[in-house]
Short mmCIF file of C-alpha atoms and ligand atoms in Angstrom, two decimals:
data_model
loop_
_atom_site.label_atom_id
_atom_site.label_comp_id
_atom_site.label_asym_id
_atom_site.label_seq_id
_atom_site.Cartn_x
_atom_site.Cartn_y
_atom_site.Cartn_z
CA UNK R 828 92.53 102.17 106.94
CA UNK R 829 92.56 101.75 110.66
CA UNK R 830 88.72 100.57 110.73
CA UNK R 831 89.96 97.78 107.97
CA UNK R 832 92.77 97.11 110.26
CA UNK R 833 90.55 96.45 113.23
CA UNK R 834 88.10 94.19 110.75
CA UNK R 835 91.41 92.82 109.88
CA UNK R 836 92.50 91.81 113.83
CA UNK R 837 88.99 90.98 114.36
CA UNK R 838 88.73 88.27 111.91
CA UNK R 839 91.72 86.56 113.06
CA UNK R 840 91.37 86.77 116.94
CA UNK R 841 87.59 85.30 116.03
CA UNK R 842 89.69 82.85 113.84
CA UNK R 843 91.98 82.03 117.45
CA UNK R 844 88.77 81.42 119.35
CA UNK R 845 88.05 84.89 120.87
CA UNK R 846 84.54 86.36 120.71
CA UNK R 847 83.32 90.00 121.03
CA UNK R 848 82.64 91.38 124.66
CA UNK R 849 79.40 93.14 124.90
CA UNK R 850 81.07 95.80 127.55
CA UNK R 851 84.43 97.06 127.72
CA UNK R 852 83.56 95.63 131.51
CA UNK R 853 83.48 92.40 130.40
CA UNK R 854 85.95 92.26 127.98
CA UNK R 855 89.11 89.85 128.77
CA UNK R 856 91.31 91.42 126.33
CA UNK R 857 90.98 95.62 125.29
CA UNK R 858 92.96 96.29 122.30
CA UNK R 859 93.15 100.12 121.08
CA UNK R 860 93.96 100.19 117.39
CA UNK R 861 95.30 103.74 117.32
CA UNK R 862 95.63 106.93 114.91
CA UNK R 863 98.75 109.32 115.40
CA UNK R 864 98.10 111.70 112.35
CA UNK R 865 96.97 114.55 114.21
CA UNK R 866 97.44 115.11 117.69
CA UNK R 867 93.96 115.31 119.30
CA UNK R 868 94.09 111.80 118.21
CA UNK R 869 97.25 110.93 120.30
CA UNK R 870 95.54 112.61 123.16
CA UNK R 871 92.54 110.34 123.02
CA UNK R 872 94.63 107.88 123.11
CA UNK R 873 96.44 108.66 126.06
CA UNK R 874 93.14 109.74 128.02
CA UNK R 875 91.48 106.16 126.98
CA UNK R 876 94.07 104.47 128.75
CA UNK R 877 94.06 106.51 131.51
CA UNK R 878 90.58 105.60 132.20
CA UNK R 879 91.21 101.86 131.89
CA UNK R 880 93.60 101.96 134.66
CA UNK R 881 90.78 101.58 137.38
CA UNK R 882 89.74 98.32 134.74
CA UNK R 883 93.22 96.49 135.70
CA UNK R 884 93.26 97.79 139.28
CA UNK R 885 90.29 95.51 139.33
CA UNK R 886 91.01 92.79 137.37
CA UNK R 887 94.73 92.66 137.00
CA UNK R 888 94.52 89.24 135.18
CA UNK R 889 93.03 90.89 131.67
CA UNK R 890 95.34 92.20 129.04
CA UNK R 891 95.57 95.98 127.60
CA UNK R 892 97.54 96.11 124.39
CA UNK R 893 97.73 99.06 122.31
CA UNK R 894 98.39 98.78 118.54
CA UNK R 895 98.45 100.89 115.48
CA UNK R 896 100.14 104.34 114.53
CA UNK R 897 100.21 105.40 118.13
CA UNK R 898 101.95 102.48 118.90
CA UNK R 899 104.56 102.36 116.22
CA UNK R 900 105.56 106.01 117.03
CA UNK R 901 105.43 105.62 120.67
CA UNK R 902 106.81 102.22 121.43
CA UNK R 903 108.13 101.41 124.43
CA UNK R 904 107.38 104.95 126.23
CA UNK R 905 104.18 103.94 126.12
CA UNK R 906 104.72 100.53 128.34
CA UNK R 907 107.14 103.14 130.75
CA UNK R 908 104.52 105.62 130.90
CA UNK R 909 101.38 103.00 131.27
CA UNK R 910 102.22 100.23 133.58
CA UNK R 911 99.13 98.87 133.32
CA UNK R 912 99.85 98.10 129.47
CA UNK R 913 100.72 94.93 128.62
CA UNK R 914 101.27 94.71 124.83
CA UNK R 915 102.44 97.11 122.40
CA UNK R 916 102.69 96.20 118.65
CA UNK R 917 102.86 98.31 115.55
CA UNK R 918 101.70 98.81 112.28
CA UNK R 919 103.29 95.78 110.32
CA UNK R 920 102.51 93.96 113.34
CA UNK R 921 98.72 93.62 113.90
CA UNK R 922 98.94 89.79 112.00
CA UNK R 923 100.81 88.08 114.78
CA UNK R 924 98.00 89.93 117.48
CA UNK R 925 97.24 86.55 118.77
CA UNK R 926 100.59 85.05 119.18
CA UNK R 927 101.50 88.32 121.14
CA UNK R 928 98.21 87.94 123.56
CA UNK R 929 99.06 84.64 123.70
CA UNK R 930 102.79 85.39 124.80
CA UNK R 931 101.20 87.99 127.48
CA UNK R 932 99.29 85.79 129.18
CA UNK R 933 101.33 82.48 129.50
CA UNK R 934 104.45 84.39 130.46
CA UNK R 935 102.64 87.57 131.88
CA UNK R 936 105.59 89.63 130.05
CA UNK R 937 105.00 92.74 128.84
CA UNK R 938 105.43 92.83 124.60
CA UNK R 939 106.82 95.45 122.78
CA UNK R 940 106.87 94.56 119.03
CA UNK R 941 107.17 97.94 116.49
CA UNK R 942 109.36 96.20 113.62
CA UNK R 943 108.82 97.01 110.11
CA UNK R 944 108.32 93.75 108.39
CA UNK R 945 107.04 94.75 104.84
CA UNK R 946 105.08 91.77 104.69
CA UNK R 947 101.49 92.67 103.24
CA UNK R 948 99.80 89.44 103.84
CA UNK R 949 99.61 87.08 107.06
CA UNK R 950 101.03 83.71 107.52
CA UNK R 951 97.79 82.41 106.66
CA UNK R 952 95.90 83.71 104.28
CA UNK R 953 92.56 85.08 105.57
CA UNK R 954 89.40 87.26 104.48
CA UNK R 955 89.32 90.32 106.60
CA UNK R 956 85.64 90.17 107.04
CA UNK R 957 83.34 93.43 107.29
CA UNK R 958 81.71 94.35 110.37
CA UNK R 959 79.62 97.29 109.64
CA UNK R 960 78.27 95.77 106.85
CA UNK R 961 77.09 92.56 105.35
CA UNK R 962 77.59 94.57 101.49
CA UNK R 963 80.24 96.71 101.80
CA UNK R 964 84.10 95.56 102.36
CA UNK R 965 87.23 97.72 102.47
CA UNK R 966 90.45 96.17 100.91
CA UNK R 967 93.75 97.08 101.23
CA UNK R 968 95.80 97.40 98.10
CA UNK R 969 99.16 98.85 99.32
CA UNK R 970 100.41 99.62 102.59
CA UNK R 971 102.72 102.79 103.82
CA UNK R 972 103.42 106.06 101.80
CA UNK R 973 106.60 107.99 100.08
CA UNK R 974 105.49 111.21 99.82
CA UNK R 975 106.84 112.56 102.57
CA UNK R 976 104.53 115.54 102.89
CA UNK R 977 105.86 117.89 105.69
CA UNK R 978 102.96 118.15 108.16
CA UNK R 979 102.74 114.25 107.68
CA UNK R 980 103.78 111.64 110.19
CA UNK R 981 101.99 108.80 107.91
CA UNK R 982 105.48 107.60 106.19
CA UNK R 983 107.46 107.41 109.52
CA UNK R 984 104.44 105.29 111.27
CA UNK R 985 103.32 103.09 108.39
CA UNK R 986 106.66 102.63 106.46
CA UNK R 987 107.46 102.89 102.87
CA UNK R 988 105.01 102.06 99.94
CA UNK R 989 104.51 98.31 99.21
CA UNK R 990 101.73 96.98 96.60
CA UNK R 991 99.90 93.64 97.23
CA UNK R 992 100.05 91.38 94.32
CA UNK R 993 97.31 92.34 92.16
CA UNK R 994 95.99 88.21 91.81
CA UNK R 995 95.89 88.37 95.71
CA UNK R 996 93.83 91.50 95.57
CA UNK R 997 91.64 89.91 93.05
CA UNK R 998 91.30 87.03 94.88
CA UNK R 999 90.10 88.22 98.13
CA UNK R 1000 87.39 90.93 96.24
CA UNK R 1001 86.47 87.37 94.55
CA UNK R 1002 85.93 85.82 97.57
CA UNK R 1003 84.12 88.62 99.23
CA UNK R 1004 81.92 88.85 96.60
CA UNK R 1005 81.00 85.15 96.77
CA UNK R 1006 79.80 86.12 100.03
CA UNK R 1007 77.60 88.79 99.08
CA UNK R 1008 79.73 91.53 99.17
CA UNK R 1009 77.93 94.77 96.65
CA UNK R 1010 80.25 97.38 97.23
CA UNK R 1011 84.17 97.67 97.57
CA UNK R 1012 86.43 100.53 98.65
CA UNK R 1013 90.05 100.20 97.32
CA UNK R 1014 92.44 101.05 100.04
CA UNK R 1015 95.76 103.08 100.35
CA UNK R 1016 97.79 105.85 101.23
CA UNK R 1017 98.07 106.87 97.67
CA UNK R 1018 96.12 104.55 95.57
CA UNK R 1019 97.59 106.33 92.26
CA UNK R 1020 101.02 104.96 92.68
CA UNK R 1021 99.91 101.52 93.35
CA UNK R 1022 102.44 98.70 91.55
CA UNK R 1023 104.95 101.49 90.83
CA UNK R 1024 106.95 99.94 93.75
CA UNK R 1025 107.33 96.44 91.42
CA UNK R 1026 108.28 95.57 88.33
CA UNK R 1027 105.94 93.05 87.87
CA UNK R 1028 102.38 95.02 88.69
CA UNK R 1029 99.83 96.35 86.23
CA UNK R 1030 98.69 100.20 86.64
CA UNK R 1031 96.04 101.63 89.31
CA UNK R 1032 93.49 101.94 86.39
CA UNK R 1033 94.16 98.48 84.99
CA UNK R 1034 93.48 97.12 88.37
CA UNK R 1035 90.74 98.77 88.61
CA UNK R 1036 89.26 97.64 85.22
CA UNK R 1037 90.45 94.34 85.83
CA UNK R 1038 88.40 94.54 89.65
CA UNK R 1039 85.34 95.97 87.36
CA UNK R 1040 84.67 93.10 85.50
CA UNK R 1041 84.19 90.58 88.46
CA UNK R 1042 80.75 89.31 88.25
CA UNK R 1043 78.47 90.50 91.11
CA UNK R 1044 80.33 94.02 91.97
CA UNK R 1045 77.89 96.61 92.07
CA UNK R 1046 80.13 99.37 93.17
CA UNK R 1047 83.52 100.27 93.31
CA UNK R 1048 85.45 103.25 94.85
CA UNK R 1049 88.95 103.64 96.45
CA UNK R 1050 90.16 106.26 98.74
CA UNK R 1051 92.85 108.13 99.10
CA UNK R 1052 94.30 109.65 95.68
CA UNK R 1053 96.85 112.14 95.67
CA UNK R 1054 96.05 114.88 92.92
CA UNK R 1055 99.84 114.68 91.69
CA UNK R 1056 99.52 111.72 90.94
CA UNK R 1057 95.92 111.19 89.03
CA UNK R 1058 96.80 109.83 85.87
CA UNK R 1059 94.93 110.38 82.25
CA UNK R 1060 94.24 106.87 82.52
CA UNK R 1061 92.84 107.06 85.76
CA UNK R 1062 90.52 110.12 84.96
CA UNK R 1063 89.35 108.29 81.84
CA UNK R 1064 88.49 105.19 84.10
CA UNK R 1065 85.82 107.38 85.35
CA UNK R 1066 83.85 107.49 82.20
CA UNK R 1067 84.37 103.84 81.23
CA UNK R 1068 83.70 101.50 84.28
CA UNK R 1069 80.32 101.40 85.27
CA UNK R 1070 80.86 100.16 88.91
CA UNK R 1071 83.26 102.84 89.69
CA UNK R 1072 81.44 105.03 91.41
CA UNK R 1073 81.16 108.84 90.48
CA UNK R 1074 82.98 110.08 93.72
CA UNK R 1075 86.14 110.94 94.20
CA UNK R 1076 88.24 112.30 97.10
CA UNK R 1077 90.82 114.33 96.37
CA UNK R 1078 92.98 116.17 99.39
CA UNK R 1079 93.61 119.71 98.44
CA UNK R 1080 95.48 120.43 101.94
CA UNK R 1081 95.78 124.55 100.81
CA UNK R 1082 94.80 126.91 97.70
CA UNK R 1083 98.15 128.38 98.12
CA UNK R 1084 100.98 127.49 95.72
CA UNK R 1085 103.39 128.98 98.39
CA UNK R 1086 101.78 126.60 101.04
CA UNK R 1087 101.81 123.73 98.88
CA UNK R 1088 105.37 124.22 98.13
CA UNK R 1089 106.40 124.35 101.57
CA UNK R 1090 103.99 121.21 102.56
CA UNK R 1091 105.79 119.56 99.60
CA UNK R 1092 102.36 118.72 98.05
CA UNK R 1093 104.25 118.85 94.34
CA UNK R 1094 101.27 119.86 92.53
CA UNK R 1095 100.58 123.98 92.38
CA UNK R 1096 96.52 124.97 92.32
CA UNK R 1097 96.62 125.38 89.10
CA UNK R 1098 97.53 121.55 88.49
CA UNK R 1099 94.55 120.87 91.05
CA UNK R 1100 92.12 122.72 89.27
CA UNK R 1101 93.35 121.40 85.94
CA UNK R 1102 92.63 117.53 87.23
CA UNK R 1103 89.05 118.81 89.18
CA UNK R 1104 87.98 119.95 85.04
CA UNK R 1105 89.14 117.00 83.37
CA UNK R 1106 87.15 114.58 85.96
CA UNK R 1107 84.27 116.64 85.74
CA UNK R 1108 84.76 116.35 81.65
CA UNK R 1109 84.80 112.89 81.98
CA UNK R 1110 81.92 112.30 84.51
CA UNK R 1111 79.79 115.82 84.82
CA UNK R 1112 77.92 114.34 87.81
CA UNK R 1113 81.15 113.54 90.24
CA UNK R 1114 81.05 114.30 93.82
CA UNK R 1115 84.45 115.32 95.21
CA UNK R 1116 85.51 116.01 98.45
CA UNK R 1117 88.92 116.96 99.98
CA UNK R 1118 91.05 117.07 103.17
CA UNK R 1119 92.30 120.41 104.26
CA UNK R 1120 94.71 122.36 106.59
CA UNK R 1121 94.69 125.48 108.19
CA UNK R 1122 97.34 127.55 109.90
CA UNK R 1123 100.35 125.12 108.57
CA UNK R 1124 103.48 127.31 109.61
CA UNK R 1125 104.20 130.47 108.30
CA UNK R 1126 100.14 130.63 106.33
CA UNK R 1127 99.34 134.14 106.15
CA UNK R 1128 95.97 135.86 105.49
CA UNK R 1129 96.70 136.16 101.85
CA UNK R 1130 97.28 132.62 102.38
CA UNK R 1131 93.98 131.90 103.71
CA UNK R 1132 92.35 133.47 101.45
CA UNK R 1133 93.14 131.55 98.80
CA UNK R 1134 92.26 128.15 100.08
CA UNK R 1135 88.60 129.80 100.96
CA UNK R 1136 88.87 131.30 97.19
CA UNK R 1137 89.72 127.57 95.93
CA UNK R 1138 86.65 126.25 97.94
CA UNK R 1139 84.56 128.85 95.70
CA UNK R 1140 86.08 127.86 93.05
CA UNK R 1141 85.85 123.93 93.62
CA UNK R 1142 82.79 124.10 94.97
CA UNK R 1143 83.07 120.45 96.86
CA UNK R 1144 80.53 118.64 97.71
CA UNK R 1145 82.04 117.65 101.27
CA UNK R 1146 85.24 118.86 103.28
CA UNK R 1147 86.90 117.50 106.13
CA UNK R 1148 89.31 120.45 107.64
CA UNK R 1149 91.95 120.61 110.23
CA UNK R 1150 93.71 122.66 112.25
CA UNK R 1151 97.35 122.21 111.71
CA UNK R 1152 98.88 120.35 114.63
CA UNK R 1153 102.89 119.68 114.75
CA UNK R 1154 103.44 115.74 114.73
CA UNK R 1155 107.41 114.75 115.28
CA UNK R 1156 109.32 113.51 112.97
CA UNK R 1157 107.42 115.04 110.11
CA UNK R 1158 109.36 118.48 108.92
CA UNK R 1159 107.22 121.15 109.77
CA UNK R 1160 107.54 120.71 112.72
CA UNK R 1161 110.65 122.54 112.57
CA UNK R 1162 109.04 125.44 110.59
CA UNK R 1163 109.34 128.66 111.65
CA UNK R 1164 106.38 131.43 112.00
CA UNK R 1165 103.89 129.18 113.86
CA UNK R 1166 100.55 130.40 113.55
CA UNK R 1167 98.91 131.20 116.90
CA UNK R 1168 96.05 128.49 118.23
CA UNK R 1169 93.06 131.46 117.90
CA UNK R 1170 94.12 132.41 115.05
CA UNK R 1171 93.65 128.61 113.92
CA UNK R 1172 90.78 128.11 115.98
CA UNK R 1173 89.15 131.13 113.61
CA UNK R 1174 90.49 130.01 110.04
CA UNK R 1175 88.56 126.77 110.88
CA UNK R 1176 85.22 128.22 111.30
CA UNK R 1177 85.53 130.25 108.32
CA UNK R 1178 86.26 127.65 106.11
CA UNK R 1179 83.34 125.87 107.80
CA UNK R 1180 81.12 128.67 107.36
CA UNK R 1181 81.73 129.20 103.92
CA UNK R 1182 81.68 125.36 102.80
CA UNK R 1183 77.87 124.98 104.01
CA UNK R 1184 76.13 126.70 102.51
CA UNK R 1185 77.59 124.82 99.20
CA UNK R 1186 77.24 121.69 100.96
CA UNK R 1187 73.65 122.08 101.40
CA UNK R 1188 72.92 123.53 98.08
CA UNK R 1189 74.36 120.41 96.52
CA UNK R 1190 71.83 118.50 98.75
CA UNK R 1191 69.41 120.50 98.19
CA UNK R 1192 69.58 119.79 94.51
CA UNK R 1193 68.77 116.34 95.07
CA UNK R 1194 65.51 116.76 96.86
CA UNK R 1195 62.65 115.54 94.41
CA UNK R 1196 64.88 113.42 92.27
CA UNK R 1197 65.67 109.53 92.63
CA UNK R 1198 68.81 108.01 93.52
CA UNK R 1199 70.11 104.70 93.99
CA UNK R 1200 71.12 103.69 97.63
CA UNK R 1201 72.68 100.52 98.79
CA UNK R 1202 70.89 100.09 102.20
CA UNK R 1203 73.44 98.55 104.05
CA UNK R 1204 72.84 99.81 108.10
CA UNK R 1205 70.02 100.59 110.19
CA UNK R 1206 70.03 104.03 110.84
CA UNK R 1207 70.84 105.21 114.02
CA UNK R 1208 67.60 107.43 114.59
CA UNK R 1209 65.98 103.50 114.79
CA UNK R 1210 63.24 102.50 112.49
CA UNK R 1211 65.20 103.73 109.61
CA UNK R 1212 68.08 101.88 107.35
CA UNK R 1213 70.73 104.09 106.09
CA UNK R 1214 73.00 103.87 103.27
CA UNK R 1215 75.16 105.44 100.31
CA UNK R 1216 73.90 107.21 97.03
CA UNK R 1217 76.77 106.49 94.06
CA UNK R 1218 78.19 109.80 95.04
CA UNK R 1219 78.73 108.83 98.63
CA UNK R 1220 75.48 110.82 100.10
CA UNK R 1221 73.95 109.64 103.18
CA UNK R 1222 70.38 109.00 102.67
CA UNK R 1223 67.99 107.63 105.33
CA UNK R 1224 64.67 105.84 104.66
CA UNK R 1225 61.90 104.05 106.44
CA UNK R 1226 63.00 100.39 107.51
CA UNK R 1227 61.28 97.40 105.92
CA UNK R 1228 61.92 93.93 106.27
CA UNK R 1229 64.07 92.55 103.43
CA UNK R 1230 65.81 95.80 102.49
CA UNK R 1231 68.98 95.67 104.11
CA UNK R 1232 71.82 94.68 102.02
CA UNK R 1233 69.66 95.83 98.97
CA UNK R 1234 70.40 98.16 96.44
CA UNK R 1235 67.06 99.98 95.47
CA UNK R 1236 65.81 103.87 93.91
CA UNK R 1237 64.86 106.29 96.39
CA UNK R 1238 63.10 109.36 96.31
CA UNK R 1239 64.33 112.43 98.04
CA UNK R 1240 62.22 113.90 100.01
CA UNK R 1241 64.34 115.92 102.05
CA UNK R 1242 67.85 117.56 102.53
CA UNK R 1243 69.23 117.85 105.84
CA UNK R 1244 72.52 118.92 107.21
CA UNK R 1245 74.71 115.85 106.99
CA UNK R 1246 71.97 113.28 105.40
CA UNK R 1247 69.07 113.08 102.82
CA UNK R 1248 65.76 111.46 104.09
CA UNK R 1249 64.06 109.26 101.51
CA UNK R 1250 60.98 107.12 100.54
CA UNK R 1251 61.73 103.78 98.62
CA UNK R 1252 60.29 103.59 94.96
CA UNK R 1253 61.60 100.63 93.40
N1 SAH E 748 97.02 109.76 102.47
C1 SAH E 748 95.99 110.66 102.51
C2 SAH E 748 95.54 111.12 103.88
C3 SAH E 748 96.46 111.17 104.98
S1 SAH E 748 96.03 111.82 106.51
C4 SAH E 748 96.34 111.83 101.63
O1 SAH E 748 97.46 112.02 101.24
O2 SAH E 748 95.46 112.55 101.32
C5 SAH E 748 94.44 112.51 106.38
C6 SAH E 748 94.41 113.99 106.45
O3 SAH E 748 94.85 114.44 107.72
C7 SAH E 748 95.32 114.70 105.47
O4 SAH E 748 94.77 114.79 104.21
C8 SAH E 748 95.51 116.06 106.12
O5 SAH E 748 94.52 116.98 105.69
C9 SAH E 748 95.31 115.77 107.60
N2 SAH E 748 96.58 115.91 108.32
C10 SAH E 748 97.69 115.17 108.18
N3 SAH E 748 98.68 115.62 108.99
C11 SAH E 748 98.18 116.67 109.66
C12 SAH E 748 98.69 117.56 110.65
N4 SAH E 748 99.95 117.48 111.07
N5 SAH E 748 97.88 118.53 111.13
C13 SAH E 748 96.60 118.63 110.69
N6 SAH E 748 96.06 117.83 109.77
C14 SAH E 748 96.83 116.86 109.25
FE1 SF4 E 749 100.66 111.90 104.48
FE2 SF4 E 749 101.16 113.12 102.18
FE3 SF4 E 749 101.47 110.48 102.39
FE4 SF4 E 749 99.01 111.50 102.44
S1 SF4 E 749 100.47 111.59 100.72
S2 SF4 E 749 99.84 109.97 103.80
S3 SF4 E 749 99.33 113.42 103.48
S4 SF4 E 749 102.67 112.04 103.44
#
């Protein structure tokens, strides 16, 4: 969601005249969009500016702002703490970006704007435009999150849940497409409970079937869905739309049923596992992935175990895991029975270990058979374009002129660690 916002400020500060700086050096403006949700990230934050200090020293006259989650928890500490920051503006804020600039440079004031304004789309209506890709566009169905999950410092940084209109959303994907636009990845906190915050909206699924039918859309996938709330008629959306793609990520965050209950997940592991076997009912062939956290307050061994015993059970095809950091406001961070950094530190590599193995397996699997891949980057080895299988694999192949942006069958030749290497056959 934070890359989309960047497209997002991007598009309109090219709309206000501004164009991209090759070199931070050069740059007149630096804008950090930031992510508070664990705090390694804050720290990055914190060092990056640090560094750009020497930047000002030289050239007092350009303008640091800082925006995103970072910003909207921080505030104004961060323009008492970083002189040389000029502009601070939150999440609901990133629309008005440049008025604010604007504002900083005719009256060199310092800004600091971290209002909640609820309002999901800008004063003028613009495309958020892709920059990765010339195929592939993110777009933002609902902003903020209710869940209140007690690690989580999401709802206090990006506000309550609010749905976009679902004409608006159709709209823009219309409009993207039009533009050449293959693939499109539904955004939101928790995708499942999109419209429940209006009377007037239709039902994740429906959107999605409605967002199926547009002509040109290759492939469709949305990210993130909370396993709570997956919904028959979501899991049945799986086997009916043929541009939804079979991938799904869905954050298990612990295998324990105590843990859950204290991280206020509101599904037990049971429920999980219950959803995992109806999607793979529905679509046999699904790649899932999930988001995970070790050494949340008072986890045990026992505890542990059972989130390594869920990956074994699960078998995922990807995991992302995390080491529990404590990120004020969010409850746990009053939880007693902290677990100790080393004992975090080695959690982490065991769930590591034991995912890949499993990981490559699945990869493994593929080698031989033929996939479809929307080439949509070059690859960063050079010489090679890169892109997604349907399940969300990274598979590499030799560059030719006239596939990029193409959607073609490739042969899989071989499985490596994070990526499959291909050959093109059709
Ligand atoms: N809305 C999404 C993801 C939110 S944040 C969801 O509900 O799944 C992305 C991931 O960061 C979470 O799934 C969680 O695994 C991790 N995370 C969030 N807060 C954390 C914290 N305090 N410490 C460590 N990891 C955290
Ligand atoms: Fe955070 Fe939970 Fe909301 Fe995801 S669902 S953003 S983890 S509070």
């Amino acid at each position: 969601m934070n890359v989309h916002d960047s497209e997002y400020m991007a598009t309109l500060l090219e709309e206000a005249g501004y164009r991209e700086a090759s070199t931070l050096k050069k740059a007149d403006v630096i804008l950090l969009n930031t992510c508070a949700v664990r705090q390694k990230a804050e720290e990055k934050v914190y060092s990056l500016l640090g560094r750009l200090k020497f930047l000002k020293k030289k050239r007092p006259d350009i303008i640091i702002g800082v925006g995103g989650c970072v910003a909207q928890k921080e505030g104004e500490r961060i323009l008492k703490r970083m002189p040389h920051v000029d502009l601070v503006f939150g999440t609901h804020q990133f629309y008005h970006v440049a008025e604010f600039i604007e504002k900083v440079r005719q009256n060199r004031a310092r800004i600091c704007c971290v209002d909640f304004s609820y309002q999901l789309e800008p004063p003028r209506r613009i495309i958020p435009l892709p920059r990765e890709s010339k195929v592939r566009a993110y777009v933002t169905i609902m902003q903020g999150c209710n869940n209140f999950c007690t690690y989580c410092i999401v709802p206090y940084v990006r506000g309550r849940e609010v749905s976009r209109r679902s004409e608006d959303i159709i709209e823009e994907i219309k409009r993207l497409l039009d533009m050449g636009i293959k693939e499109v990845i539904l955004l939101g906190q928790n995708v499942n409970s999109y419209g429940q915050d209006r009377s007037d909206e239709i039902s994740f699924a429906e959107l999605l079937r409605r967002i199926n039918k547009l002509p040109g859309l290759k492939r469709l996938r949305f990210i993130t869905s909370h396993p709570k709330d997956i919904s028959k008629e979501l899991i049945r959306a799986f086997g009916e739309l043929e541009t939804l793609c079979e991938y799904i990520h869905l954050p298990v965050q612990s295998g324990s049923d105590r843990i859950l209950k204290m991280m206020n997940r509101k599904y037990t592991r049971s429920d999980y596992l219950r959803k995992i076997e109806s999607l793979r009912k529905v679509r046999p062939d699904i790649a899932i992935s999930t988001d995970l956290i070790v050494g949340f307050p008072g986890e045990t061994e026992a505890d542990f175990k059972e989130t390594l015993s869920i990956l074994k059970e699960v078998e995922y095809d990807t995991i992302f895991a995390f080491k529990y950091s404590d990120r004020p406001p969010a409850k746990a961070v009053t939880f007693k029975d902290k677990v100790r950094e080393e004992v975090k530190k080695e959690r982490l590599e065991r769930v590591l270990a034991l995912q890949a193995p499993i990981t490559e397996r699945k990869n493994k699997a593929l080698e031989g058979k033929v996939v479809e891949v929307l080439l949509d980057t070059y690859s960063k080895r050079g010489n090679q374009l890169s892109g997604r299988t349907r399940c969300h694999r990274v598979v590499n192949v030799a560059a030719e002129n006239g596939l990029l942006g193409q959607l073609v069958k490739v042969k899989i030749k071989e499985a490596l660690a994070h990526s499959l290497r291909g050959e093109v056959v059709s």
